[in-house]
Tab-separated table of C-alpha atoms in Angstrom:
chain	number	residue	atom	x	y	z
E	1032	MET	CA	41.863	-99.621	64.058
E	1033	LYS	CA	41.210	-99.198	60.377
E	1034	LEU	CA	43.886	-97.690	58.153
E	1035	ILE	CA	42.883	-96.176	54.852
E	1036	ILE	CA	45.644	-95.741	52.213
E	1037	LYS	CA	44.860	-93.241	49.482
E	1038	PRO	CA	47.082	-92.739	46.369
E	1039	ASN	CA	48.355	-89.364	45.377
E	1040	LYS	CA	46.495	-89.559	41.987
E	1041	GLY	CA	43.375	-91.399	41.251
E	1042	PHE	CA	40.329	-92.589	43.186
E	1043	GLY	CA	41.453	-96.029	44.474
E	1044	LYS	CA	41.996	-96.549	48.149
E	1045	ILE	CA	42.840	-99.492	50.325
E	1046	GLY	CA	41.529	-100.173	53.752
E	1047	VAL	CA	43.479	-102.238	56.198
E	1048	GLU	CA	42.687	-103.308	59.763
E	1049	ILE	CA	45.555	-102.719	62.258
E	1050	ASP	CA	45.499	-104.175	65.732
E	1051	GLU	CA	46.074	-101.801	68.746
E	1052	GLU	CA	49.482	-103.369	69.570
E	1053	LEU	CA	50.792	-102.666	66.111
E	1054	TRP	CA	49.479	-99.120	66.211
E	1055	GLU	CA	51.080	-98.493	69.488
E	1056	ASP	CA	54.443	-99.549	68.064
E	1057	ILE	CA	53.899	-97.319	65.051
E	1058	GLU	CA	53.088	-94.376	67.406
E	1059	HIS	CA	56.232	-95.203	69.483
E	1060	LEU	CA	58.404	-95.215	66.469
E	1061	SER	CA	56.850	-91.838	65.248
E	1062	GLU	CA	57.598	-90.257	68.601
E	1063	ARG	CA	61.080	-91.750	68.752
E	1064	TYR	CA	62.108	-90.368	65.335
E	1065	GLY	CA	59.980	-87.282	65.332
E	1066	VAL	CA	57.915	-88.079	62.186
E	1067	SER	CA	54.105	-88.685	61.676
E	1068	PRO	CA	52.679	-92.050	62.079
E	1069	GLY	CA	51.736	-91.859	58.469
E	1070	SER	CA	55.429	-91.404	57.513
E	1071	VAL	CA	56.254	-94.547	59.497
E	1072	ILE	CA	53.660	-96.559	57.775
E	1073	GLU	CA	54.748	-95.272	54.296
E	1074	ILE	CA	58.356	-96.197	55.070
E	1075	ALA	CA	57.300	-99.625	56.164
E	1076	LEU	CA	55.213	-100.264	53.072
E	1077	ARG	CA	57.929	-99.018	50.712
E	1078	GLY	CA	60.691	-100.886	52.469
E	1079	GLU	CA	62.936	-97.792	52.754
E	1080	PHE	CA	64.647	-98.983	55.876
E	1081	ARG	CA	68.208	-97.919	56.495
E	1082	GLU	CA	70.583	-100.454	58.178
E	1083	PRO	CA	72.919	-98.928	60.596
E	1084	LYS	CA	76.497	-98.642	59.391
E	1085	GLY	CA	78.688	-100.102	62.038
E	1086	ASN	CA	77.980	-101.707	65.413
E	1087	LEU	CA	74.737	-100.244	66.912
E	1088	GLU	CA	75.871	-100.826	70.482
E	1089	GLU	CA	79.070	-98.948	69.900
E	1090	LEU	CA	77.167	-96.057	68.269
E	1091	GLU	CA	74.720	-95.856	71.240
E	1092	GLU	CA	77.592	-95.834	73.686
E	1093	LYS	CA	79.347	-93.094	71.757
E	1094	ALA	CA	76.167	-91.028	71.774
E	1095	ARG	CA	75.897	-91.538	75.484
E	1096	GLU	CA	79.459	-90.428	75.993
E	1097	LEU	CA	78.824	-87.294	73.890
E	1098	GLU	CA	75.674	-86.543	75.889
E	1099	GLU	CA	77.618	-86.853	79.085
E	1100	ARG	CA	80.248	-84.469	77.743
E	1101	THR	CA	77.586	-82.048	76.694
E	1102	TRP	CA	76.196	-81.946	80.214
E	1103	GLU	CA	79.651	-81.480	81.655
E	1104	LEU	CA	80.186	-78.421	79.401
E	1105	GLU	CA	76.676	-77.203	80.279
E	1106	ARG	CA	77.609	-77.274	84.048
E	1107	GLU	CA	80.890	-75.556	83.207
E	1108	TYR	CA	79.351	-72.681	81.252
E	1109	ALA	CA	76.093	-72.195	83.155
E	1110	PRO	CA	77.606	-69.872	85.694
E	1111	LEU	CA	79.290	-67.796	83.002
E	1112	ARG	CA	75.977	-67.432	81.124
E	1113	PHE	CA	74.357	-66.403	84.389
E	1114	LYS	CA	76.960	-63.722	85.001
E	1115	ALA	CA	76.596	-62.517	81.428
E	1116	TYR	CA	72.888	-62.191	81.874
E	1117	GLY	CA	73.376	-60.177	85.077
E	1118	LEU	CA	75.854	-57.915	83.280
E	1119	SER	CA	73.414	-57.354	80.413
E	1120	GLU	CA	70.710	-56.442	82.822
E	1121	ASP	CA	73.011	-54.036	84.588
E	1122	ASN	CA	73.862	-52.465	81.290
E	1123	LYS	CA	70.153	-51.998	80.471
E	1124	ILE	CA	69.677	-50.264	83.836
E	1125	LEU	CA	72.675	-48.022	83.255
E	1126	ALA	CA	71.472	-47.200	79.764
E	1127	ILE	CA	68.007	-46.118	81.218
E	1128	GLU	CA	69.752	-44.034	83.872
E	1129	LEU	CA	72.050	-42.455	81.147
E	1130	SER	CA	69.087	-41.695	78.956
E	1131	GLY	CA	67.339	-39.958	81.765
E	1132	LEU	CA	70.438	-37.876	82.607
E	1133	ILE	CA	70.857	-36.823	79.075
E	1134	ALA	CA	67.210	-35.788	78.921
E	1135	GLU	CA	67.732	-33.887	82.235
E	1136	ASN	CA	70.859	-32.226	80.917
E	1137	ASN	CA	69.090	-31.190	77.626
E	1138	GLN	CA	66.220	-29.661	79.691
E	1139	LEU	CA	68.578	-27.692	81.849
E	1140	LYS	CA	70.375	-26.368	78.834
E	1141	ARG	CA	67.036	-25.229	77.299
E	1142	PHE	CA	66.200	-23.575	80.642
E	1143	LEU	CA	69.543	-21.737	80.533
E	1144	ARG	CA	68.895	-20.887	76.855
E	1145	MET	CA	71.853	-22.891	75.591
E	1146	LYS	CA	71.793	-25.050	72.633
E	1147	PRO	CA	71.093	-28.716	73.552
E	1148	GLU	CA	73.677	-31.290	72.055
E	1149	ARG	CA	72.442	-34.103	69.855
E	1150	ASN	CA	74.903	-36.955	70.449
E	1151	VAL	CA	73.702	-39.455	67.807
E	1152	GLU	CA	76.539	-41.946	68.679
E	1153	LEU	CA	75.573	-42.045	72.405
E	1154	ARG	CA	71.871	-42.478	71.528
E	1155	LYS	CA	72.766	-45.485	69.305
E	1156	LEU	CA	74.807	-46.998	72.129
E	1157	ILE	CA	71.969	-46.464	74.577
E	1158	SER	CA	69.528	-48.107	72.049
E	1159	TYR	CA	71.870	-50.982	71.655
E	1160	TYR	CA	71.940	-51.757	75.378
E	1161	LEU	CA	68.175	-51.264	75.808
E	1162	GLN	CA	67.354	-53.905	73.070
E	1163	GLY	CA	69.777	-56.573	74.226
């Protein structure tokens, strides 16, 4: 594979031939760290490597422990989130029913030639539960 390096300013450019194995390593690094292959090459050319501070195996073990703890918390709180979702859906249904009952009540008041009530606070509350 041919890599062409262009400067930010000027017209000069450099062409370099890269073998497939090296390109696969570059792509692997770019996926691992979430950067573009161009950024990996740029860091390699500039020599801006960061050495890990501390023992790398220790840091990886600590990261694994934190990940395990995260999954434990996820398992603990998943049922609560599911119940909260169910309650929010129940609230939406109740808000829809309440909105319908208010409309029906206002229609009956008009039929009886009574003044319909405009309860703004209740409308805001219904709107809140319908949105979330």
